[in-house]
């Protein structure tokens, strides 16, 4: 049996060289099989196995112990060097662990800090602070011609401070990525640290195109003067500027007088922009006209400023420079209510000053008429919780004449009594819903007693009084009790006692008087003073009939303010209020 001393592969005696590496085969001694491989050493020169205790190779004579010692020596040196640098290796390993942990923690922090929501929240904080310097550090421009410096952002931040609703809307819109239809929006713009999405807060500036038809007009925007117009078809191209509020002032000469047209423009939310430009007109027209209206008084306003007083529904020779972007309105005082009309439909070309002659150009105002109806005999009409007039005493209500407004009218009737206030339901009338400029309002209040109930009660009273004055008819305790029932407090009422002792009994005892015929002629007025109390004005007809040939005497007397009360559903006289409340009325008024 042979084997390869290099790869230890065994061969039969017929082989002389190893098929794998070409090494010459040697015979395998039987005694070697009993020796453990761990007790053998391979000769580095010839590759044959020797006993571990052998000093020299029995095949080639090479020194086996010298090489083994060198190997041990090399291993010892390596071990010694490792021991010397073991502390360093441990430090480097710990440092590596710390670096890995720091990288993981840093990534997690960056993932949170640079998240879209966190970046937007920081943008919102900057907007809410409304500090132009701080905002300039985070905002970028959507226009290469606009520099978002603190100076250029002042109009924007001033508007943010004064308009919290606008600021809230901007914050809400930030969550719409690339929403270029807003004044500011959020846009993705690369990466942070090559790992995290980067977002930018983009502000979109605007431009103004301002046109005039006046040569030599001087224009200023936020007190910054621009070049004067050099022809009658001139346009200033201003911008870019940040969104916000801008004050424009145009000065020009007209008919030898210096005129000024001021405008305040809120340019936000991308409104009224065409190709990122806002068109404004300072073209002017000189108009003059006379004014007439059903309104008794008021004030004509031009863009919110007083222009002319309206007295007795008229104003003459009203002249002004007309700007198509301005509004002509009426300010009306109606009782305690002050109301401003919607913009009047005004065609300036119909009222040019060059065409004016007194009485030739008249502007007639269309008014709104509210027709109130109510069952109340007293009280006041209120519009938008302001008193405008009182309820008519005759029960016939004329329309309430008021200027048409852009906002609804809220109309109500209130009746103040001594112990309470009665109110009708509130009627809401929107002038925009009534092209015919008129509407009705049903303003009923909780009913008390009707006029006819008082009338019936007084009719019965004076019918009984006429009988009680007739000596031929009874007037005993029963009849006295019936009379007392007409009065609050019964027989203790002073007016009951006066009726009985000073009118009925003397009439019965008079020798010449047969009786006094009394009857209610008219209830003229009923005024409710509290929940159950009423003031009543009425007229009574007294006719004294005599026993002899004396002609009867017919007289009419008015009780100007008699007090009545409702007790348990029954109307009774509380107080006729003495002689000062009693007057004779000419009979010719009724005969």
C-alpha positions as a printed NumPy array, in Angstrom:
array([[   0.   ,    0.   ,    0.   ],
       [   1.339,    3.448,   -0.985],
       [   0.224,    6.991,   -0.156],
       [   0.906,   10.576,   -1.206],
       [   2.899,   12.408,    1.487],
       [   1.408,   15.683,    0.271],
       [  -2.318,   15.042,    0.192],
       [  -2.304,   11.734,    2.142],
       [  -4.301,    9.95 ,   -0.574],
       [  -3.744,    6.168,   -0.577],
       [  -2.873,    4.123,   -3.676],
       [  -2.266,    0.417,   -4.489],
       [   1.257,   -0.75 ,   -5.004],
       [   0.847,   -0.437,   -8.777],
       [   0.991,    3.435,   -8.553],
       [   4.209,    5.436,   -8.226],
       [   2.968,    9.085,   -8.409],
       [  -0.108,   10.948,   -7.027],
       [  -2.795,   11.567,   -9.579],
       [  -3.742,   14.918,   -7.929],
       [  -0.441,   16.731,   -7.476],
       [   2.21 ,   14.426,   -9.039],
       [   4.   ,   13.8  ,   -5.759],
       [   6.003,   10.577,   -5.62 ],
       [   4.218,    7.962,   -3.594],
       [   5.799,    6.246,   -0.66 ],
       [   5.056,    2.919,    0.947],
       [   2.798,    2.995,    3.903],
       [   4.202,    1.202,    6.842],
       [   1.792,   -0.849,    8.849],
       [   3.163,    0.399,   12.153],
       [   2.154,    3.943,   11.217],
       [  -1.505,    3.077,   11.298],
       [  -1.309,    2.494,   14.983],
       [   0.123,    5.963,   15.574],
       [  -2.296,    8.762,   16.057],
       [  -2.115,   11.677,   13.624],
       [  -1.776,   14.02 ,   16.579],
       [   1.552,   12.202,   17.478],
       [   3.044,   12.8  ,   14.074],
       [   4.816,   15.709,   12.49 ],
       [   5.11 ,   16.361,    8.768],
       [   8.559,   17.102,    7.408],
       [   8.475,   20.56 ,    5.79 ],
       [  11.154,   19.419,    3.319],
       [   9.873,   16.145,    1.925],
       [   6.345,   16.148,    3.303],
       [   6.602,   12.734,    4.911],
       [   5.237,   11.997,    8.355],
       [   7.574,   11.444,   11.253],
       [   7.031,   10.808,   14.891],
       [   6.461,   13.983,   16.828],
       [   9.459,   13.197,   19.04 ],
       [  11.836,   12.806,   16.072],
       [  14.546,   15.44 ,   15.709],
       [  15.38 ,   14.582,   12.104],
       [  13.283,   13.308,    9.195],
       [  13.857,    9.645,    8.731],
       [  13.308,   10.041,    4.985],
       [  15.365,   13.127,    4.052],
       [  17.275,   13.95 ,    7.253],
       [  15.862,   17.495,    7.678],
       [  15.914,   19.039,   11.194],
       [  12.325,   18.762,   12.381],
       [  12.701,   20.392,   15.826],
       [  14.297,   23.609,   14.524],
       [  11.31 ,   24.384,   12.267],
       [   8.851,   23.508,   15.032],
       [  10.626,   25.839,   17.441],
       [  10.581,   28.634,   14.865],
       [   6.821,   28.116,   14.384],
       [   6.233,   28.2  ,   18.129],
       [   8.455,   31.236,   18.342],
       [   6.454,   32.945,   15.581],
       [   3.205,   32.054,   17.293],
       [   4.526,   33.432,   20.582],
       [   5.55 ,   36.687,   18.933],
       [   2.068,   37.081,   17.391],
       [   0.439,   36.317,   20.696],
       [   2.731,   38.782,   22.448],
       [   1.919,   41.516,   19.914],
       [  -1.815,   40.786,   20.239],
       [  -1.589,   41.07 ,   24.026],
       [   0.278,   44.362,   23.684],
       [  -2.464,   45.846,   21.414],
       [  -5.429,   44.107,   22.981],
       [  -6.485,   47.273,   24.868],
       [  -6.268,   49.311,   21.685],
       [  -8.318,   46.735,   19.823],
       [ -10.979,   46.818,   22.534],
       [ -11.086,   50.632,   22.409],
       [ -11.4  ,   50.586,   18.624],
       [ -14.182,   47.999,   18.83 ],
       [ -16.057,   50.039,   21.447],
       [ -15.603,   53.152,   19.33 ],
       [ -16.996,   51.318,   16.351],
       [ -20.048,   50.289,   18.393],
       [ -20.574,   53.897,   19.538],
       [ -20.28 ,   55.145,   15.969],
       [ -22.839,   52.612,   14.771],
       [ -25.253,   53.566,   17.573],
       [ -24.739,   57.274,   16.869],
       [ -25.385,   56.744,   13.191],
       [ -28.599,   54.835,   13.908],
       [ -29.789,   57.436,   16.448],
       [ -28.828,   60.269,   14.119],
       [ -30.754,   58.682,   11.31 ],
       [ -33.842,   58.266,   13.466],
       [ -33.587,   61.898,   14.678],
       [ -33.069,   63.154,   11.148],
       [ -35.99 ,   61.084,    9.931],
       [ -38.225,   62.853,   12.463],
       [ -36.691,   66.344,   12.219],
       [ -36.729,   66.385,    8.445],
       [ -40.15 ,   64.775,    8.073],
       [ -42.556,   66.709,    5.867],
       [ -44.921,   67.49 ,    8.752],
       [ -42.087,   68.818,   10.931],
       [ -40.766,   71.037,    8.158],
       [ -44.272,   72.39 ,    7.466],
       [ -44.801,   73.   ,   11.173],
       [ -41.627,   75.114,   11.255],
       [ -42.852,   77.03 ,    8.203],
       [ -46.2  ,   77.658,    9.95 ],
       [ -44.385,   78.928,   13.055],
       [ -42.486,   81.432,   10.928],
       [ -45.695,   82.615,    9.262],
       [ -47.515,   82.988,   12.573],
       [ -44.631,   85.015,   14.036],
       [ -45.099,   87.496,   11.15 ],
       [ -41.549,   88.756,   11.655],
       [ -40.165,   89.932,    8.291],
       [ -36.532,   89.288,    9.305],
       [ -37.162,   85.73 ,   10.474],
       [ -39.484,   84.958,    7.58 ],
       [ -36.847,   86.151,    5.115],
       [ -34.558,   83.394,    6.439],
       [ -36.915,   80.567,    5.491],
       [ -38.969,   81.745,    2.537],
       [ -37.847,   81.525,   -1.076],
       [ -39.239,   83.407,   -4.032],
       [ -41.407,   81.963,   -6.766],
       [ -40.125,   84.71 ,   -9.051],
       [ -36.455,   85.22 ,   -9.936],
       [ -37.064,   88.979,  -10.027],
       [ -38.231,   89.12 ,   -6.414],
       [ -35.867,   89.048,   -3.449],
       [ -37.62 ,   87.879,   -0.239],
       [ -35.764,   90.315,    2.022],
       [ -37.18 ,   91.632,    5.292],
       [ -37.907,   94.981,    3.628],
       [ -39.775,   93.387,    0.74 ],
       [ -41.806,   91.155,    3.071],
       [ -43.065,   93.928,    5.391],
       [ -46.388,   94.456,    3.584],
       [ -47.   ,   90.713,    3.728],
       [ -46.193,   90.311,    7.445],
       [ -48.201,   93.448,    8.355],
       [ -51.229,   91.923,    6.634],
       [ -50.666,   88.628,    8.487],
       [ -50.682,   90.445,   11.835],
       [ -53.916,   92.283,   11.086],
       [ -55.802,   89.384,    9.455],
       [ -55.713,   86.226,   11.542],
       [ -58.178,   84.438,    9.257],
       [ -55.819,   84.924,    6.331],
       [ -52.897,   83.567,    8.371],
       [ -54.962,   80.524,    9.376],
       [ -55.854,   79.86 ,    5.736],
       [ -52.185,   80.006,    4.701],
       [ -51.273,   77.498,    7.41 ],
       [ -53.981,   75.138,    6.208],
       [ -52.848,   75.425,    2.589],
       [ -49.244,   74.48 ,    3.454],
       [ -50.2  ,   70.814,    3.456],
       [ -51.029,   71.008,   -0.258],
       [ -47.723,   70.294,   -1.988],
       [ -46.953,   72.465,   -5.038],
       [ -50.261,   74.339,   -4.612],
       [ -49.299,   77.253,   -6.842],
       [ -52.802,   78.733,   -6.578],
       [ -51.93 ,   80.083,   -3.103],
       [ -49.817,   83.052,   -2.024],
       [ -47.385,   80.691,   -0.314],
       [ -46.97 ,   76.99 ,   -0.852],
       [ -44.63 ,   74.105,   -0.016],
       [ -42.391,   72.586,   -2.691],
       [ -40.04 ,   69.574,   -2.596],
       [ -36.474,   70.723,   -3.29 ],
       [ -33.82 ,   67.991,   -3.099],
       [ -32.43 ,   66.137,   -0.079],
       [ -30.93 ,   66.816,    3.314],
       [ -27.72 ,   64.755,    3.894],
       [ -28.569,   62.739,    0.775],
       [ -31.204,   60.93 ,    2.869],
       [ -34.205,   63.085,    3.703],
       [ -36.624,   65.01 ,    1.485],
       [ -36.104,   68.761,    1.618],
       [ -39.052,   71.183,    1.329],
       [ -39.093,   74.905,    0.669],
       [ -41.628,   77.605,    1.613],
       [ -42.296,   79.459,   -1.623],
       [ -43.848,   82.952,   -1.719],
       [ -45.435,   84.121,   -4.952],
       [ -45.093,   87.85 ,   -5.561],
       [ -47.527,   89.878,   -7.678],
       [ -47.41 ,   92.701,  -10.182],
       [ -49.682,   95.717,  -10.646],
       [ -50.729,   97.24 ,  -13.941],
       [ -52.176,  100.688,  -13.191],
       [ -53.792,  102.589,  -16.029],
       [ -54.762,  106.243,  -16.294],
       [ -56.182,  108.53 ,  -18.946],
       [ -54.709,  111.658,  -17.353],
       [ -51.436,  113.1  ,  -18.56 ],
       [ -49.198,  114.328,  -15.75 ],
       [ -50.78 ,  112.13 ,  -13.054],
       [ -48.421,  111.433,  -10.166],
       [ -48.742,  107.996,   -8.576],
       [ -47.421,  106.709,   -5.254],
       [ -47.616,  103.164,   -3.905],
       [ -47.183,  102.938,   -0.116],
       [ -45.742,  106.472,   -0.243],
       [ -43.178,  105.371,   -2.823],
       [ -43.498,  107.814,   -5.733],
       [ -43.486,  106.573,   -9.302],
       [ -42.799,  108.489,  -12.507],
       [ -45.632,  110.78 ,  -13.645],
       [ -47.733,  109.705,  -16.625],
       [ -46.591,  111.343,  -19.855],
       [ -49.678,  110.732,  -21.996],
       [ -53.425,  110.066,  -21.748],
       [ -53.076,  106.309,  -22.193],
       [ -50.44 ,  105.447,  -19.64 ],
       [ -49.829,  102.269,  -17.616],
       [ -47.498,  101.864,  -14.659],
       [ -46.053,   98.356,  -14.375],
       [ -45.155,   97.87 ,  -10.723],
       [ -43.696,   94.879,   -8.972],
       [ -42.918,   92.25 ,   -8.141],
       [ -44.146,   92.811,   -4.587],
       [ -45.252,   90.479,   -1.817],
       [ -48.963,   89.846,   -1.216],
       [ -50.52 ,   92.283,    1.25 ],
       [ -52.252,   95.632,    1.554],
       [ -51.162,   98.524,   -0.643],
       [ -52.081,  102.208,   -0.559],
       [ -52.237,  104.024,   -3.899],
       [ -52.501,  107.793,   -4.223],
       [ -52.908,  109.543,   -7.563],
       [ -52.533,  113.336,   -7.817],
       [ -53.474,  115.238,  -10.951],
       [ -54.689,  118.617,  -12.188],
       [ -58.249,  118.911,  -13.457],
       [ -59.822,  122.185,  -14.508],
       [ -57.139,  124.107,  -12.668],
       [ -57.634,  122.228,   -9.401],
       [ -55.484,  119.538,   -7.84 ],
       [ -57.358,  116.296,   -7.405],
       [ -56.413,  113.24 ,   -5.404],
       [ -57.746,  109.726,   -5.794],
       [ -56.827,  107.305,   -2.996],
       [ -57.236,  103.557,   -3.13 ],
       [ -56.588,  100.78 ,   -0.659],
       [ -56.019,   97.416,   -2.317],
       [ -55.847,   94.084,   -0.518],
       [ -54.012,   91.767,   -2.886],
       [ -54.126,   88.351,   -1.255],
       [ -55.256,   84.821,   -2.098],
       [ -54.28 ,   85.333,   -5.737],
       [ -57.616,   87.049,   -6.35 ],
       [ -58.243,   89.248,   -9.405],
       [ -54.925,   88.264,  -10.939],
       [ -54.427,   87.666,  -14.637],
       [ -51.058,   86.188,  -15.537],
       [ -49.878,   87.112,  -12.05 ],
       [ -50.878,   90.764,  -12.583],
       [ -53.55 ,   92.893,  -10.907],
       [ -55.127,   95.492,  -13.18 ],
       [ -56.194,   98.771,  -11.539],
       [ -57.703,  101.801,  -13.194],
       [ -57.124,  105.434,  -12.339],
       [ -59.025,  106.597,  -15.396],
       [ -61.355,  109.423,  -14.364],
       [ -64.52 ,  111.211,  -15.481],
       [ -65.924,  114.508,  -14.238],
       [ -69.64 ,  114.162,  -13.566],
       [ -72.358,  116.515,  -12.325],
       [ -76.059,  115.967,  -11.623],
       [ -79.024,  116.723,   -9.379],
       [ -80.249,  114.091,   -6.961],
       [ -83.8  ,  113.228,   -5.914],
       [ -85.129,  110.472,   -3.717],
       [ -88.098,  109.453,   -1.518],
       [ -85.64 ,  109.557,    1.39 ],
       [ -86.193,  112.597,    3.575],
       [ -82.563,  112.858,    4.544],
       [ -79.293,  111.109,    4.057],
       [ -75.798,  111.479,    2.735],
       [ -74.286,  110.596,   -0.625],
       [ -70.959,  108.765,   -0.275],
       [ -68.178,  108.319,   -2.813],
       [ -66.055,  105.306,   -1.941],
       [ -67.108,  105.686,    1.693],
       [ -66.395,  109.426,    1.937],
       [ -69.112,  112.147,    2.278],
       [ -69.988,  113.763,   -1.037],
       [ -73.323,  115.608,   -0.574],
       [ -76.142,  115.986,    1.983],
       [ -79.648,  114.92 ,    0.995],
       [ -82.288,  117.205,    2.484],
       [ -85.985,  116.734,    1.892],
       [ -85.075,  114.08 ,   -0.645],
       [ -82.993,  116.386,   -2.841],
       [ -79.472,  117.596,   -3.528],
       [ -78.423,  119.838,   -6.417],
       [ -75.243,  120.349,   -8.411],
       [ -73.361,  117.317,   -7.15 ],
       [ -70.014,  117.123,   -8.947],
       [ -66.999,  114.866,   -8.538],
       [ -64.345,  112.956,  -10.39 ],
       [ -65.673,  109.488,  -11.144],
       [ -63.437,  106.46 ,  -10.947],
       [ -64.915,  103.269,  -12.355],
       [ -63.46 ,  101.248,   -9.477],
       [ -65.138,  103.382,   -6.815],
       [ -68.598,  103.011,   -5.27 ],
       [ -71.428,  105.517,   -4.996],
       [ -73.627,  104.822,   -1.955],
       [ -76.298,  106.372,    0.268],
       [ -75.894,  106.646,    4.024],
       [ -79.317,  106.887,    5.652],
       [ -80.353,  107.669,    9.213],
       [ -83.707,  106.127,    9.975],
       [ -84.629,  106.679,   13.609],
       [ -81.764,  105.17 ,   15.588],
       [ -80.606,  103.121,   12.611],
       [ -77.735,  104.172,   10.383],
       [ -77.524,  102.097,    7.241],
       [ -75.379,  102.277,    4.103],
       [ -76.796,  101.155,    0.789],
       [ -75.309,   98.703,   -1.642],
       [ -73.33 ,  100.289,   -4.476],
       [ -75.669,  102.373,   -6.639],
       [ -76.1  ,  101.526,  -10.277],
       [ -74.389,  104.598,  -11.697],
       [ -73.632,  105.126,  -15.403],
       [ -71.156,  108.005,  -15.361],
       [ -71.456,  108.608,  -19.113],
       [ -75.063,  109.708,  -18.55 ],
       [ -74.011,  112.456,  -16.135],
       [ -70.932,  114.081,  -17.656],
       [ -70.257,  117.584,  -16.407],
       [ -70.029,  118.981,  -19.927],
       [ -73.696,  118.034,  -20.474],
       [ -74.979,  119.517,  -17.185],
       [ -77.506,  122.276,  -16.854],
       [ -79.558,  122.748,  -13.706],
       [ -82.433,  120.312,  -13.775],
       [ -81.196,  118.609,  -16.937],
       [ -79.383,  115.646,  -15.36 ],
       [ -81.24 ,  114.01 ,  -12.503],
       [ -80.287,  110.879,  -10.677],
       [ -83.317,  109.204,   -9.074],
       [ -82.68 ,  106.758,   -6.279],
       [ -84.673,  103.541,   -6.099],
       [ -85.581,  102.789,   -2.48 ],
       [ -86.752,   99.663,   -0.699],
       [ -90.178,   99.695,    0.963],
       [ -91.163,   97.432,    3.84 ],
       [ -94.9  ,   97.191,    4.569],
       [ -95.349,   96.212,    8.239],
       [ -98.584,   94.846,    9.64 ],
       [ -99.312,   94.344,   13.334],
       [-102.125,   93.948,   15.808],
       [-100.336,   96.227,   18.294],
       [-101.86 ,   99.629,   19.05 ],
       [ -98.561,  100.913,   20.366],
       [ -94.918,  100.001,   20.234],
       [ -91.937,  100.553,   17.979],
       [ -90.562,   99.005,   14.818],
       [ -86.932,   97.901,   14.962],
       [ -84.566,   97.073,   12.097],
       [ -81.299,   95.333,   12.966],
       [ -82.209,   95.943,   16.626],
       [ -82.384,   99.715,   16.12 ],
       [ -85.632,  101.674,   16.559],
       [ -86.764,  103.182,   13.257],
       [ -90.254,  104.489,   14.127],
       [ -93.309,  103.992,   16.308],
       [ -96.543,  102.183,   15.544],
       [ -99.088,  104.47 ,   13.936],
       [-101.868,  105.553,   16.282],
       [-104.533,  105.228,   13.62 ],
       [-103.653,  101.605,   12.953],
       [-102.651,  102.219,    9.345],
       [ -98.956,  101.658,    8.748],
       [ -97.151,  103.514,    5.993],
       [ -94.248,  101.639,    4.4  ],
       [ -90.808,  101.944,    5.942],
       [ -88.654,  103.536,    3.243],
       [ -85.038,  102.382,    3.414],
       [ -82.082,  102.108,    1.05 ],
       [ -81.388,   98.673,   -0.466],
       [ -78.379,   97.04 ,    1.207],
       [ -76.166,   94.056,    0.53 ],
       [ -77.098,   92.573,    3.899],
       [ -80.544,   91.435,    5.085],
       [ -82.84 ,   93.56 ,    7.235],
       [ -83.997,   92.013,   10.502],
       [ -87.295,   93.697,   11.414],
       [ -89.255,   93.287,   14.653],
       [ -91.935,   95.032,   16.686],
       [ -91.362,   95.701,   20.388],
       [ -94.026,   96.932,   22.773],
       [ -92.754,   98.094,   26.138],
       [ -95.234,   97.771,   28.967],
       [ -94.852,   98.76 ,   32.593],
       [ -94.105,   95.222,   33.713],
       [ -92.817,   93.517,   30.564],
       [ -91.843,   93.902,   26.936],
       [ -93.753,   92.163,   24.209],
       [ -92.009,   91.264,   20.968],
       [ -93.092,   89.957,   17.616],
       [ -91.081,   87.321,   15.803],
       [ -88.207,   88.701,   13.76 ],
       [ -88.757,   88.886,   10.013],
       [ -85.614,   88.655,    7.843],
       [ -85.821,   90.428,    4.506],
       [ -82.937,   90.275,    2.041],
       [ -83.247,   93.118,   -0.498],
       [ -81.385,   91.007,   -3.038],
       [ -84.35 ,   88.589,   -3.045],
       [ -86.866,   91.3  ,   -4.013],
       [ -86.203,   92.796,   -7.464],
       [ -89.407,   94.825,   -7.112],
       [ -87.821,   96.523,   -4.053],
       [ -90.721,   95.943,   -1.69 ],
       [ -91.727,   93.336,    0.866],
       [ -94.24 ,   92.844,    3.672],
       [ -93.525,   91.984,    7.304],
       [ -96.085,   90.34 ,    9.598],
       [ -95.254,   91.568,   13.117],
       [ -98.016,   90.241,   15.349],
       [ -97.537,   90.211,   19.126],
       [ -99.185,   88.163,   21.864],
       [-102.737,   89.459,   22.103],
       [-104.346,   90.994,   25.148],
       [-108.019,   91.895,   25.154],
       [-109.584,   93.196,   21.965],
       [-110.976,   96.698,   21.623],
       [-114.457,   95.336,   21.186],
       [-114.285,   93.649,   24.626],
       [-113.722,   97.043,   26.232],
       [-116.405,   98.522,   23.991],
       [-118.915,   95.818,   24.997],
       [-118.109,   96.309,   28.674],
       [-118.63 ,  100.073,   28.501],
       [-121.849,   99.633,   26.481],
       [-123.257,   97.398,   29.218],
       [-122.109,   99.787,   31.977],
       [-123.793,  102.882,   30.571],
       [-126.921,  100.94 ,   29.619],
       [-127.26 ,   99.883,   33.28 ],
       [-126.432,  103.404,   34.523],
       [-129.297,  104.792,   32.422],
       [-131.704,  102.321,   34.078],
       [-130.324,  103.042,   37.557],
       [-131.049,  106.79 ,   37.147],
       [-134.746,  106.059,   36.45 ],
       [-136.703,  106.394,   39.699],
       [-139.348,  104.038,   38.403],
       [-136.795,  101.206,   38.289],
       [-135.173,   99.557,   41.272],
       [-131.74 ,  100.45 ,   42.562],
       [-131.264,   98.364,   45.651],
       [-128.429,   96.245,   47.002],
       [-128.564,   93.831,   44.076],
       [-128.381,   96.637,   41.512],
       [-125.609,   98.349,   43.481],
       [-123.639,   95.076,   43.468],
       [-124.097,   94.817,   39.694],
       [-122.739,   98.337,   39.319],
       [-119.82 ,   97.596,   41.649],
       [-118.813,   94.642,   39.44 ],
       [-117.862,   97.087,   36.672],
       [-115.106,   98.504,   38.902],
       [-111.864,   97.045,   40.172],
       [-112.16 ,   96.796,   43.933],
       [-115.958,   96.719,   43.749],
       [-117.816,   98.953,   46.181],
       [-114.527,  100.313,   47.559],
       [-113.603,  101.862,   44.229],
       [-113.744,  105.69 ,   44.387],
       [-115.235,  105.978,   40.893],
       [-117.97 ,  103.471,   41.794],
       [-118.834,  105.567,   44.835],
       [-118.821,  108.733,   42.702],
       [-121.124,  107.157,   40.111],
       [-123.516,  105.962,   42.793],
       [-123.545,  108.911,   45.192],
       [-123.008,  111.845,   42.846],
       [-124.742,  110.756,   39.661],
       [-127.241,  107.925,   40.035],
       [-128.836,  108.776,   43.41 ],
       [-129.117,  112.556,   42.703],
       [-130.713,  111.777,   39.34 ],
       [-133.259,  109.471,   40.993],
       [-134.125,  112.121,   43.62 ],
       [-134.46 ,  115.039,   41.198],
       [-138.122,  116.083,   40.841],
       [-137.888,  117.385,   37.312],
       [-135.524,  114.741,   35.887],
       [-137.144,  111.556,   34.715],
       [-133.851,  109.802,   34.015],
       [-130.495,  110.295,   32.317],
       [-130.09 ,  108.197,   29.21 ],
       [-126.396,  107.286,   28.874],
       [-124.721,  105.262,   26.18 ],
       [-121.242,  104.624,   24.86 ],
       [-120.684,  106.699,   21.74 ],
       [-117.194,  105.608,   20.698],
       [-113.999,  103.963,   21.931],
       [-111.383,  106.169,   20.326],
       [-108.132,  104.647,   21.527],
       [-106.876,  101.686,   23.553],
       [-103.286,  101.605,   24.783],
       [-101.915,   98.604,   26.582],
       [ -99.727,   99.758,   29.484],
       [ -98.853,   96.411,   31.09 ],
       [ -99.812,   92.772,   30.864],
       [-103.363,   93.355,   32.158],
       [-103.708,   97.145,   32.189],
       [-104.986,   99.497,   29.484],
       [-105.496,  103.209,   29.011],
       [-108.755,  103.88 ,   27.171],
       [-110.016,  107.044,   25.518],
       [-113.754,  106.991,   24.869],
       [-116.797,  109.238,   24.415],
       [-120.16 ,  108.883,   26.262],
       [-123.454,  110.433,   25.175],
       [-125.625,  111.67 ,   28.048],
       [-129.254,  112.754,   27.374],
       [-131.17 ,  114.159,   30.35 ],
       [-134.938,  113.578,   30.046],
       [-137.368,  115.71 ,   32.134],
       [-140.838,  115.018,   33.547],
       [-142.325,  118.281,   32.284],
       [-142.179,  120.032,   28.958],
       [-138.515,  120.882,   29.355],
       [-136.543,  119.835,   26.319],
       [-134.114,  117.03 ,   26.912],
       [-130.439,  117.977,   27.04 ],
       [-127.969,  116.081,   24.898],
       [-124.256,  116.199,   25.84 ],
       [-121.08 ,  114.332,   24.825],
       [-118.203,  113.801,   27.221],
       [-114.759,  112.349,   26.592],
       [-112.777,  110.322,   29.097],
       [-109.285,  111.047,   27.818],
       [-107.275,  108.398,   29.634],
       [-109.362,  106.071,   31.76 ],
       [-107.495,  103.152,   33.341],
       [-108.894,   99.651,   32.841],
       [-107.686,   96.316,   34.196],
       [-108.386,   92.699,   33.271],
       [-109.171,   90.621,   36.366],
       [-109.845,   86.92 ,   35.944],
       [-110.664,   87.566,   32.304],
       [-113.149,   90.364,   33.108],
       [-112.568,   93.977,   32.04 ],
       [-113.114,   96.485,   34.876],
       [-112.633,  100.208,   35.395],
       [-109.659,  100.891,   37.599],
       [-109.566,  104.696,   37.611],
       [-111.394,  107.367,   35.58 ],
       [-108.705,  109.819,   36.703],
       [-110.874,  112.708,   37.913],
       [-112.106,  115.943,   36.41 ],
       [-108.847,  116.643,   34.489],
       [-109.505,  113.532,   32.438],
       [-113.059,  114.609,   31.597],
       [-114.024,  117.056,   28.84 ],
       [-117.152,  117.956,   26.949],
       [-117.131,  117.394,   23.21 ],
       [-119.24 ,  119.468,   20.77 ],
       [-122.412,  117.616,   19.881],
       [-121.87 ,  118.646,   16.269],
       [-119.062,  116.137,   16.108],
       [-121.586,  113.32 ,   16.394],
       [-124.978,  114.676,   15.286]])
